[in-house]
XYZ file of C-alpha atoms in Angstrom:
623
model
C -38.832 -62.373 155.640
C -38.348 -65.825 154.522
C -39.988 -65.128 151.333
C -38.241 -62.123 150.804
C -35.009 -64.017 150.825
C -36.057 -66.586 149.023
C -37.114 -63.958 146.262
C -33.654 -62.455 146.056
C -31.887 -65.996 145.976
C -33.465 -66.636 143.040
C -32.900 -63.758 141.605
C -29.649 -63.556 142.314
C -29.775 -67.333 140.114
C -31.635 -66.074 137.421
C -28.854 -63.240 137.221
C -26.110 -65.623 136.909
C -28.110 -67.688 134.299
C -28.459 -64.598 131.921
C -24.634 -63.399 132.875
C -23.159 -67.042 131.523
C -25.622 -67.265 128.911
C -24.383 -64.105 127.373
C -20.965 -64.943 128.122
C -21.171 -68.726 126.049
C -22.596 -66.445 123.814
C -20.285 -63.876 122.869
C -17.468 -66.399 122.837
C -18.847 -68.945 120.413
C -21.266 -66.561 118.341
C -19.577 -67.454 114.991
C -22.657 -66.957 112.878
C -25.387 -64.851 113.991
C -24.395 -61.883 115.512
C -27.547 -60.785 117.575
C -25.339 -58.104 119.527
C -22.720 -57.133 116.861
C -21.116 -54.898 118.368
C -20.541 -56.847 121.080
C -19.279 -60.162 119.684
C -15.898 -61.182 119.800
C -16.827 -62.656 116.200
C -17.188 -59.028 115.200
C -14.091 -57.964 117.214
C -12.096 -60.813 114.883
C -13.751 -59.667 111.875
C -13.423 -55.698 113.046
C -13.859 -54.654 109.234
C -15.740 -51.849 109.762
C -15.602 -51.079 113.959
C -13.015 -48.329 113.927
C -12.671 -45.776 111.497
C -9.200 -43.048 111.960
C -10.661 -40.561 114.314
C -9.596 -36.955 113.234
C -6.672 -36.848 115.863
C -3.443 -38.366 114.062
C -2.835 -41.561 115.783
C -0.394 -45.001 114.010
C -2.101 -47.184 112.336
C -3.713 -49.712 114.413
C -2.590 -53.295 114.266
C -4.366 -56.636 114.748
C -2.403 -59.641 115.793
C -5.336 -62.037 115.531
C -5.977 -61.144 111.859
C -4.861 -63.427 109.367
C -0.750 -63.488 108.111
C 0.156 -62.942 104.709
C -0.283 -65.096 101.964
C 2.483 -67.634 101.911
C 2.409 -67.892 98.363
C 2.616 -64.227 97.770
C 4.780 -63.797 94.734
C 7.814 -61.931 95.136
C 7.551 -58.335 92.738
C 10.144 -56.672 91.141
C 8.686 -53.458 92.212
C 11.738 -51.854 94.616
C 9.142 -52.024 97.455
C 10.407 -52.758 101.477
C 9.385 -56.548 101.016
C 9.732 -56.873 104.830
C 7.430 -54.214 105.457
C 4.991 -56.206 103.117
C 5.329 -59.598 105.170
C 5.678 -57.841 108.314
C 3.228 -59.013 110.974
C 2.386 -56.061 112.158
C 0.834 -54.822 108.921
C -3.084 -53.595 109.858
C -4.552 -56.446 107.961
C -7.989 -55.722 108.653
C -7.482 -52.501 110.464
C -11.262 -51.543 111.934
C -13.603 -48.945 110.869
C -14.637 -46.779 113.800
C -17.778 -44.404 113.764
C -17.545 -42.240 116.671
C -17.812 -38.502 116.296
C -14.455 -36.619 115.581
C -12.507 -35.530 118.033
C -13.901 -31.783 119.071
C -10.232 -29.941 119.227
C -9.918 -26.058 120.296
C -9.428 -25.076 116.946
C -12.985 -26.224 115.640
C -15.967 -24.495 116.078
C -18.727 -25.046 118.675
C -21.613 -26.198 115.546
C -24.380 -24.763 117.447
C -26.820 -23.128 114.494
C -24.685 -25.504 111.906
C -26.594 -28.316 112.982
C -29.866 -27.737 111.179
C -32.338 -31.037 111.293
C -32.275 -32.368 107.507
C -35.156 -35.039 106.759
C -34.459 -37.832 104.539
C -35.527 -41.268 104.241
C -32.477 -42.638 102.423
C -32.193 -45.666 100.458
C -29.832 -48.339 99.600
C -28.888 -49.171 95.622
C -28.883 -52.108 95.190
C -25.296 -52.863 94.164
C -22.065 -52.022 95.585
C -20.575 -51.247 92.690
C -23.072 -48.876 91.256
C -21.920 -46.136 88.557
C -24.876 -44.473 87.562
C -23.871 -42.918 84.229
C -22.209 -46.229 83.640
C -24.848 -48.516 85.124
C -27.856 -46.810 83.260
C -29.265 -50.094 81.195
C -32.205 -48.608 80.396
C -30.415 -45.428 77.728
C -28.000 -48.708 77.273
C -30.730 -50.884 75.701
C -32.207 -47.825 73.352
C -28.914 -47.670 71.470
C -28.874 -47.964 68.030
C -25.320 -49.187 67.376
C -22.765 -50.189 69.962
C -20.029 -50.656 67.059
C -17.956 -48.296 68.778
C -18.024 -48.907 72.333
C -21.246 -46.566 72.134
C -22.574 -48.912 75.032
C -19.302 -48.151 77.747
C -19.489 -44.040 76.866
C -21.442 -41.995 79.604
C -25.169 -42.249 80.054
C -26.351 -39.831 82.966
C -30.300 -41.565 84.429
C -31.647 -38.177 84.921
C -32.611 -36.985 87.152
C -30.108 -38.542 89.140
C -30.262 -41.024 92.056
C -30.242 -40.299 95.585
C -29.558 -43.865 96.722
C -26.796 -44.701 98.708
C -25.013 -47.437 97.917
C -24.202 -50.599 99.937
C -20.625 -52.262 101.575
C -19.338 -55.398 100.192
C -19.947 -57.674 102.776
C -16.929 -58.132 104.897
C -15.424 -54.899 103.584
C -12.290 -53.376 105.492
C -10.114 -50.640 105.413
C -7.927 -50.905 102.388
C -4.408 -51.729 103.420
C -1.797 -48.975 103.005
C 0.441 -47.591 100.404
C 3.250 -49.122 99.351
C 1.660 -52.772 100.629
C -1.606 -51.939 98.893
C 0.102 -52.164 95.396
C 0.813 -55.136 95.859
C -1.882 -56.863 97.555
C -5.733 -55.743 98.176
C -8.496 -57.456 100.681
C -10.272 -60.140 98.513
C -13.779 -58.638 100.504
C -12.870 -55.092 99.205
C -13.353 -56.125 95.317
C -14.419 -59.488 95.359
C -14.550 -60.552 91.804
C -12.451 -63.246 90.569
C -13.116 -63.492 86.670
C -9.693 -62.135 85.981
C -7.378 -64.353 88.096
C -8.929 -67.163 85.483
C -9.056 -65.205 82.789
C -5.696 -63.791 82.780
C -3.522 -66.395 84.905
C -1.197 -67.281 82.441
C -0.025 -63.427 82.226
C 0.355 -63.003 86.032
C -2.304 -60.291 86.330
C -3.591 -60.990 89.891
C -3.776 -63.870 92.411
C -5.901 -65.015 94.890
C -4.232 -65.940 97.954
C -6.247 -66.919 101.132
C -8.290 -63.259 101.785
C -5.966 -61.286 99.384
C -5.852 -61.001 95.693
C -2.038 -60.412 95.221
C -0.599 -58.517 91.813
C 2.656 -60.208 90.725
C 3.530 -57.521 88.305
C 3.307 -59.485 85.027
C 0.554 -58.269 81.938
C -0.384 -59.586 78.408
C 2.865 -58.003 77.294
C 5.392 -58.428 80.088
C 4.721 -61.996 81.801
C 7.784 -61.890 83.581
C 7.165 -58.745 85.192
C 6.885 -55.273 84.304
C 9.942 -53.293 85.952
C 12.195 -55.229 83.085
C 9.221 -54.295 80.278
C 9.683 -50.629 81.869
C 13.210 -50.848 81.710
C 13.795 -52.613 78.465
C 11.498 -49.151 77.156
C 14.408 -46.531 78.235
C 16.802 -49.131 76.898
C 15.448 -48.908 73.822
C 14.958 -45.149 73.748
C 17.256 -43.800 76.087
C 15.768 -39.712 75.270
C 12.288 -40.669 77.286
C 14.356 -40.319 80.772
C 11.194 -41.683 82.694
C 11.155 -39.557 85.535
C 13.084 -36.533 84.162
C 11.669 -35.539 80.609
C 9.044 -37.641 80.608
C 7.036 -37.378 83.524
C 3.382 -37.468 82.441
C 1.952 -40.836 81.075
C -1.592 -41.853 79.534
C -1.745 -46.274 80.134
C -4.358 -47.306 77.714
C -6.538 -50.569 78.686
C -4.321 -50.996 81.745
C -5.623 -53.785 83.375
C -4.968 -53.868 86.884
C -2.388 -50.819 86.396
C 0.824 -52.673 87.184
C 2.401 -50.854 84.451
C 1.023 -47.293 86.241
C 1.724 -48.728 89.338
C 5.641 -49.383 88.761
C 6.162 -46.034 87.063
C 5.710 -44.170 90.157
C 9.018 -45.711 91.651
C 10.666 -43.483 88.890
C 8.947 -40.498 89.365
C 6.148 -40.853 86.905
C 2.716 -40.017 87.203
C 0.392 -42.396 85.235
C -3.277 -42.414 84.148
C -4.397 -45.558 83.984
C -7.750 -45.839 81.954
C -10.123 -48.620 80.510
C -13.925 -49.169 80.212
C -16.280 -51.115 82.210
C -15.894 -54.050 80.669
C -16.473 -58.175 80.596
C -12.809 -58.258 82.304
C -14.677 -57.283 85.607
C -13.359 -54.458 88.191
C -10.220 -53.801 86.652
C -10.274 -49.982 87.746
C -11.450 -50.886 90.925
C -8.781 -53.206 91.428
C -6.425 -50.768 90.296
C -7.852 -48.000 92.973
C -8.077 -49.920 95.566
C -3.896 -50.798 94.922
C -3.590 -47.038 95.289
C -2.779 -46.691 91.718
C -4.014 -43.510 89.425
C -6.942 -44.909 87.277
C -10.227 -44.010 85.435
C -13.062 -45.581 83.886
C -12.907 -44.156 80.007
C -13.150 -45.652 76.373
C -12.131 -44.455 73.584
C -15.593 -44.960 71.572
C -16.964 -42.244 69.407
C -16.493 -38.782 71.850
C -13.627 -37.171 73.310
C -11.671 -38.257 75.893
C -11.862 -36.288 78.851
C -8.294 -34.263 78.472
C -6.985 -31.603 77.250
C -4.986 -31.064 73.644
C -1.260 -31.917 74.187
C -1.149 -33.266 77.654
C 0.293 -36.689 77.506
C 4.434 -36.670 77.399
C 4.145 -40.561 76.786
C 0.717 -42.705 75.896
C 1.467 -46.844 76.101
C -0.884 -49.273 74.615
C 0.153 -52.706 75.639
C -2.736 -55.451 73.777
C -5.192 -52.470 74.560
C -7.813 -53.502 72.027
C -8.417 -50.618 70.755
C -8.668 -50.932 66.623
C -7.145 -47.613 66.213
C -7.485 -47.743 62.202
C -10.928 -48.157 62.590
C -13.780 -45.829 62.281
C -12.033 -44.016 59.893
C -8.566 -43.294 62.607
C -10.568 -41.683 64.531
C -9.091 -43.566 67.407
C -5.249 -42.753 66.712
C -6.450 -39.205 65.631
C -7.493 -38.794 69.277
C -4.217 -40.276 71.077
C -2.775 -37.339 68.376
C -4.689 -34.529 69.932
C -3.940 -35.571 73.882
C -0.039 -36.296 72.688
C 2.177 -33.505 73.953
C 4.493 -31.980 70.359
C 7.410 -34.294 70.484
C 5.663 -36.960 72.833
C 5.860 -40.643 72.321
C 3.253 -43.889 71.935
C 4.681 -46.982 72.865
C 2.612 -49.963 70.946
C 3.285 -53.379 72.044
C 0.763 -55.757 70.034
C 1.023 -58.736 67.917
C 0.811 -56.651 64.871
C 4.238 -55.283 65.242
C 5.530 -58.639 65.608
C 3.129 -61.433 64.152
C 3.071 -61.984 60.449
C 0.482 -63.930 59.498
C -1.729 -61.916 56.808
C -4.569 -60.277 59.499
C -1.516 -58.951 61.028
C 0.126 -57.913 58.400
C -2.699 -55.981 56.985
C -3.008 -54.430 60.425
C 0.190 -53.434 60.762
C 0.411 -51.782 57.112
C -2.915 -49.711 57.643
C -1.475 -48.718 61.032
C 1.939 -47.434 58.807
C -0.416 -45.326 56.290
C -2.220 -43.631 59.154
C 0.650 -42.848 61.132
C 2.649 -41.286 58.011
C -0.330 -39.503 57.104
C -0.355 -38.068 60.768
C 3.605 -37.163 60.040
C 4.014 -39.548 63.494
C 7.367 -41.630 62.464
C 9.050 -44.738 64.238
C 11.828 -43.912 66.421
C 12.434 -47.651 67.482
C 10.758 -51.015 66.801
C 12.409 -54.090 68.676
C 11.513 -57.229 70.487
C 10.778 -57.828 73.985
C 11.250 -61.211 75.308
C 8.281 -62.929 73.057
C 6.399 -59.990 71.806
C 7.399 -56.804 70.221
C 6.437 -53.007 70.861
C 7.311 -49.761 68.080
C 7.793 -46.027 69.585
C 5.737 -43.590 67.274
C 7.020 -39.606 67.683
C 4.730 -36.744 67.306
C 5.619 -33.638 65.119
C 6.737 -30.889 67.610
C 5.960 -28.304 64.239
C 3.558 -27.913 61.320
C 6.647 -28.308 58.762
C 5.590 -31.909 57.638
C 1.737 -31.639 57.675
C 2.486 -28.423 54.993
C 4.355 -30.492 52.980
C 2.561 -33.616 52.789
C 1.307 -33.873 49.068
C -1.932 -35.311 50.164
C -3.981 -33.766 53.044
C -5.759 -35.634 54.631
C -6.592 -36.054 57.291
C -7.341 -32.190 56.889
C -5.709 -29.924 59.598
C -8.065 -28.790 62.119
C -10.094 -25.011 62.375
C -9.986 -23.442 65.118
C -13.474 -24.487 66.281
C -12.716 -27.425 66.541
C -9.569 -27.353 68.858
C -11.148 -24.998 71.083
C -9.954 -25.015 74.560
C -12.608 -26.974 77.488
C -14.008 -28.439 74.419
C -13.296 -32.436 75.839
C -17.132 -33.033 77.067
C -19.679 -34.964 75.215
C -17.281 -33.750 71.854
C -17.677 -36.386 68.994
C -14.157 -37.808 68.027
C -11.846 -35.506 65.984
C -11.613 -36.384 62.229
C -8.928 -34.459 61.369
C -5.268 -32.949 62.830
C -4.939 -30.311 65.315
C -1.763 -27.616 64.164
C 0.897 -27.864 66.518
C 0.609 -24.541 68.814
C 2.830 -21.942 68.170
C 5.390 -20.199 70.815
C 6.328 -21.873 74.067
C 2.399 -23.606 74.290
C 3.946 -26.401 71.736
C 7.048 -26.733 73.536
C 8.395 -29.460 75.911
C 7.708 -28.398 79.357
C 10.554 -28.268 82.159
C 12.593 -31.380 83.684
C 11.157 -33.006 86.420
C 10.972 -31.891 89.183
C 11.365 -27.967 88.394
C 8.230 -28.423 85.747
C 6.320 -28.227 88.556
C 7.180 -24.797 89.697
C 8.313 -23.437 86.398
C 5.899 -21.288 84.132
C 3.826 -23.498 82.750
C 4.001 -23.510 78.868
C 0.978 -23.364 78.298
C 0.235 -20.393 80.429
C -1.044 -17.097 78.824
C 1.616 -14.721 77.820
C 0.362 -11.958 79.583
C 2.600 -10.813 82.803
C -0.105 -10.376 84.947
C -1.086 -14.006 84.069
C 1.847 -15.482 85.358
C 1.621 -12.940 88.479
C -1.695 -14.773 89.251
C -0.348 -18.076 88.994
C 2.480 -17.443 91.220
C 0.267 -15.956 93.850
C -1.870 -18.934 93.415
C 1.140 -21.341 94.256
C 2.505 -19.325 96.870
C -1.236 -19.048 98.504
C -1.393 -22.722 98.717
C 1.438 -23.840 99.826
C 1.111 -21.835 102.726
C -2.292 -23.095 103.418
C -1.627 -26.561 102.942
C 1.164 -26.516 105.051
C -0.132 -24.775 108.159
C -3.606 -25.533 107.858
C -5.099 -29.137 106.185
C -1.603 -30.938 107.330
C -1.462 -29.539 110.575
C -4.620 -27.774 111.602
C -7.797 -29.937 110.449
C -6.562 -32.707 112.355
C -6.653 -35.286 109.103
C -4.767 -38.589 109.493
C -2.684 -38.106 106.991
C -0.648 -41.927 107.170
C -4.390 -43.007 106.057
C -4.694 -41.028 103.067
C -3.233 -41.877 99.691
C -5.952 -41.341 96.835
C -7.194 -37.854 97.210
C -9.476 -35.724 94.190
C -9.300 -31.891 93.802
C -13.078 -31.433 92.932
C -11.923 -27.902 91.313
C -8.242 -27.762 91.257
C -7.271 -24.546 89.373
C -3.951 -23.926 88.638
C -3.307 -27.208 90.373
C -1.883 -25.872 93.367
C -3.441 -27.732 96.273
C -2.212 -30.967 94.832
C 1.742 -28.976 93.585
C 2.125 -28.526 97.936
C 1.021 -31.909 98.357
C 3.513 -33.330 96.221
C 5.904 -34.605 98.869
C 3.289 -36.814 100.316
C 2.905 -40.453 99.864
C -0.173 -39.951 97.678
C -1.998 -38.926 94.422
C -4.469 -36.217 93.554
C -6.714 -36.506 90.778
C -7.319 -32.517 89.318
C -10.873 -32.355 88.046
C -11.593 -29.008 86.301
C -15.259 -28.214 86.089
C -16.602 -28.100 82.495
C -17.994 -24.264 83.227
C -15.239 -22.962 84.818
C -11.776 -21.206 83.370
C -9.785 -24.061 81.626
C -6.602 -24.790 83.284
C -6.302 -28.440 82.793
C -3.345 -27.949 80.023
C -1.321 -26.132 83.222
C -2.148 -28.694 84.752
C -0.495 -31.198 82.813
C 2.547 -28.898 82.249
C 3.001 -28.912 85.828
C 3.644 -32.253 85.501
C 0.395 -33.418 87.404
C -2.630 -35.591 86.116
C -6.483 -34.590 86.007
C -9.711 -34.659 84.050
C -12.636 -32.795 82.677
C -15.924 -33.454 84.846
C -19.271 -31.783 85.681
C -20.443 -32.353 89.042
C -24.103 -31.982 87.922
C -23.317 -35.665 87.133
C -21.918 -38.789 88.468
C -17.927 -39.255 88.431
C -16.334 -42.238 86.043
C -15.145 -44.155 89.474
C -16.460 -47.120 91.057
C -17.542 -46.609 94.687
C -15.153 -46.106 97.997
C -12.365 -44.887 95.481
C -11.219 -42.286 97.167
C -9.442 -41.257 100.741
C -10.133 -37.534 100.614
C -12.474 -35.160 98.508
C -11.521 -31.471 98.656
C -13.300 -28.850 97.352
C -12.480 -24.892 97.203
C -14.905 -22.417 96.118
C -17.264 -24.787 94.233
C -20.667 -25.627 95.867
C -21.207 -21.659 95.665
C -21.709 -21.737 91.751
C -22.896 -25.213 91.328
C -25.712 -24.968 93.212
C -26.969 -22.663 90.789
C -27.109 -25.507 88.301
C -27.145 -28.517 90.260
C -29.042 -30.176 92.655
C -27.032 -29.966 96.054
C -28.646 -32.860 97.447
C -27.132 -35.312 94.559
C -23.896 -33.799 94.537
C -23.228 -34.987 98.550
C -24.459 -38.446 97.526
C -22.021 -38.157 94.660
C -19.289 -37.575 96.614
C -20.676 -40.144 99.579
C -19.880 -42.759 97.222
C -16.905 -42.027 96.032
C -15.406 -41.434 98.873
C -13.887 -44.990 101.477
C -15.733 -45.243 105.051
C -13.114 -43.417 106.978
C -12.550 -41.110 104.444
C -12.596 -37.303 104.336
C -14.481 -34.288 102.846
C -12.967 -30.936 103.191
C -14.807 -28.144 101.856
C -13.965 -24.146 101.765
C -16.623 -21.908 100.781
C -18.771 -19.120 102.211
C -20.426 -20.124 105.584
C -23.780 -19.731 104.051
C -22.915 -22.528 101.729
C -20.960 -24.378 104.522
C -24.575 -24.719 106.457
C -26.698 -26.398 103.601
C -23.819 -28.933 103.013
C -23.529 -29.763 106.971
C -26.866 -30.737 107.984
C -26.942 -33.441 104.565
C -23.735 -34.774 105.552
C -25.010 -35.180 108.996
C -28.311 -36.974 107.563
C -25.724 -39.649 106.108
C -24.253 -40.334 109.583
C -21.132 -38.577 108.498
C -18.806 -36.520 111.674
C -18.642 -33.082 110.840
C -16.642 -29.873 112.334
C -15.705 -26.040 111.013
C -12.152 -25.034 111.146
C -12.617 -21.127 112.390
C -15.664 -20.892 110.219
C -13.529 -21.540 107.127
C -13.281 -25.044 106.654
C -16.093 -27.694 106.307
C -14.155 -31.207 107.966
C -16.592 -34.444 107.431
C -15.739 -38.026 107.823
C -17.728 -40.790 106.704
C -19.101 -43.556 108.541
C -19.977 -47.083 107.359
C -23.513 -46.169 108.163
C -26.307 -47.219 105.412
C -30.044 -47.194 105.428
């Protein structure tokens, strides 16, 4: 008996031991977390412990996370600056990865949940692009004169490796604050706050990189550069006639970014370049962007889409390679749309710029583009070019060249892997070639470029009415999204545009992709007043990883997998899309149960709404 006791005392000790061991432990583990999920380290650092379950809850907050920046610069954006410095802001809201919530309206899975086999692997960088990335069709080039080197290069076949977290990566912050300030962790490359602080590009400020609004052309902000642009032509009516916008070489997207206050829709391009992560800075602000160059093919648009295309020091030599550069801002210019130039050549006259400037006047006259307004800003200078909304100056130009285009050559879906134009599309006849409605009725109104036929139209008014009634009663209110999370979203095969036309009220963006092998509707598209792009999902998207909140997809993965590999397309969209994000997928249920059991493989939550709707959320899971 004696020994028995004497057993349990010291077990009892040896009990307590272990019980303050692990408590000293938990408390002071700062560096080695041997129970992560434990440690109040990780409960400080919480960057990926929570991620928004599928029931709509606020926004979590975190008192012990860090306040703002003290230095952050005041913008002239008309954002709720208190809501910006407000404690209460989820600085480093957590990343959960429990299941979604199972509500009444889902399905019971049951046969969904087929084992899938894979033994996945990480790529080795976070930011990995793979038609981008590909240095080994890089290095074969024979020329990179012309950006040859930043244009798409597919690895085929393509990867299957999933790519990596930044270390320390957290949920982005939310829209409005995000345009204004991003986690350092999230995109942390600081070449451009050297390389560009004497234009007020971007900050760092203890774990944020702030954006102060200022650019190579508009130091002291860009709401006054904006501004001083509708002084100066008071016809563009940002916001009302013009409404669509093309930001070439954007940098961080400030300009994009600021346009959105007035009711203008921006894309934001530039390539992967030495100035490191400027699309990805520009994504994570929330801002419309995408990785493009204007090299020696097409950009990925349609003819006449753009009501407005700005170039502010966007180093592109547009008189070189024989115009083809201009000749392509030409063909995406809507008939009667504007380019706003601000470089040193309209306002430096040394001889380089001189020359510049009068090659840039013989191609533009040749185009039958003429200046509407050339003035100062502050320091530098910008010139408003107008396109031709008619044919009545390129038939009377004595000399023609460039030629006029054929009608091969202007063919619609014809933006893919399409060498540069060398020559000028006609202006289209009827209403295609005319301005589209005022903002916001463009939107609903017939689009202009819509075919004539009756039953046309008939189709696309179904089409709008169809998804504004499904959007309404079922993705906002019955897939049980958080919806206060979401703010970049990407119609993988957007149609007419509609799901993104009864989304429009939202606090967020939709990017309209329109498959290369499907019905071109991009033009509506733009007409609508609404942004998108050309893309085959047989291939990698231009975006860097974690860009986006919420993939949607209607009808597709039927007809692509007749072409594509299945497998790569889910990894494709697995790194596009943010931990926490969402996939939504509508297709037949047969389809619906190949795609489930891979997204489950990838530690992605997964439930069918009434055995039409595929729901997954991601995880911050990697091999």
């Amino acid at each position: 008996m004696n020994i028995f006791k004497s057993r349990k005392f010291s077990g009892l000790c040896v009990l307590s031991i272990l019980l303050v061991s692990v408590t000293i432990l938990l408390l002071t583990n700062d560096t080695i977390d041997l129970f992560p999920y434990l440690s109040l380290s990780y409960l400080r650092r919480s960057s990926l412990s929570n991620i928004p379950t599928f029931t709509p809850t606020p926004s979590p907050t975190n008192d012990s996370s860090p306040p703002p920046p003290p230095d952050s610069p005041v913008n002239d954006h008309p954002v709720d600056q208190g809501l910006q410095l407000d404690s209460s802001l989820p600085r480093e809201s957590p990343v959960n990865d429990h299941p979604i919530d199972q509500g009444s309206e889902f399905d019971r899975l049951g046969d969904w949940n087929v084992s899938f086999e894979m033994d996945w692997k990480r790529c080795e960088s976070p930011d990995y692009m793979p038609c981008l990335d590909n240095t080994k069709a890089i290095k074969k080039l024979k020329s990179k004169r012309n950006m040859e080197h930043r244009e798409r290069h597919c690895p085929e076949p393509a990867p299957k490796c999933l790519v990596p977290l930044p270390k320390r990566y957290k949920v982005p912050l939310p829209w409005p604050q995000s345009r204004d300030m991003i986690w350092y962790d999230n995109v942390p490359h600081s070449k451009l706050v050297e390389y560009k602080k004497d234009q007020n590009w971007v900050r760092k400020s203890g774990p944020f990189f702030v954006f102060p609004g200022g650019g190579t052309q508009f130091k002291d902000g860009v709401i006054h550069y904006i501004n001083f642009i509708q002084k100066t032509l008071p016809v563009l009516e940002w916001g009302k006639k013009v409404r669509v916008v093309l930001d070439v070489g954007c940098g961080v997207a400030s300009f994009g970014g600021t346009l959105l206050d007035k009711n203008v829709i921006t894309m934001s391009f530039a390539p992967k370049d030495e100035h490191e992560a400027q699309i990805q800075f520009a994504l994570e602000r929330g801002i419309p962007a995408t990785l493009a160059v204007i090299g020696t093919q097409k950009l990925p648009f349609p003819d006449n889409a753009y009501d407005v295309i700005h170039c502010a020091r966007c180093r592109v030599h547009w008189h070189g390679y024989g115009g083809r550069p201009i000749l392509e801002l030409n063909r995406i210019l809507r008939p009667g749309g504007f380019f706003v130039w601000s470089a040193t050549p309209v306002y430096q006259h040394d001889e380089v710029h001189r020359n510049v400037w009068k090659t840039m006047e013989s191609l533009t006259r040749s185009m039958c583009w003429k200046v509407v307004a050339r003035t100062r800003f502050t320091k530098v200078g910008f010139v408003i070019y107008q396109k031709p909304d008619s044919d009545s100056c390129y038939e009377s130009r004595k000399v023609n060249d460039p030629p006029l285009c054929n009608e091969e050559e202007t063919k619609r879906n014809s933006s893919w892997y399409t060498p540069l134009l060398s020559c000028v599309p006609k202006v289209p006849a009827g209403p295609t070639g005319k301005w589209p409605s005022r903002w916001p009725e463009r939107l609903t109104d017939r689009p202009v470029s819509l075919l004539a036929e009756q039953s046309s139209e008939e189709i696309y008014r179904e089409d709008t009415r169809i998804w504004s009634g499904t959007v309404s009663e079922i993705y906002l209110n019955g897939l049980g999204i958080n919806w206060t999370r979401i703010h970049n979203v990407m119609d993988m095969n957007a149609g007419y545009g509609g799901f993104a036309a009864a989304l429009i009220n939202r606090p967020l963006w939709v990017m309209n992709v329109v498959p290369v092998q499907v019905e071109d509707t991009l033009s509506m598209i733009f007409d609508r007043g609404l942004i998108g792009i050309y893309h085959d999902w047989c291939e990698s998207f231009n975006t860097y990883p974690r860009s986006y909140d919420l993939l949607h997809s209607s009808f597709l993965f039927t007809n692509l997998s007749q072409r594509c590999d299945l497998l790569e397309v889910v990894v494709e969209i697995d790194r596009i899309v943010r931990p926490g994000g969402y996939l939504v997928v509508q297709d037949t249920v047969e389809m619906m149960k190949k795609l489930n059991p891979i997204l489950l493989s990838l530690r992605w939550s997964t439930n069918v709404y009434k055995g039409k709707f595929l729901v997954g959320l991601k995880s911050s899971w990697r091999p």
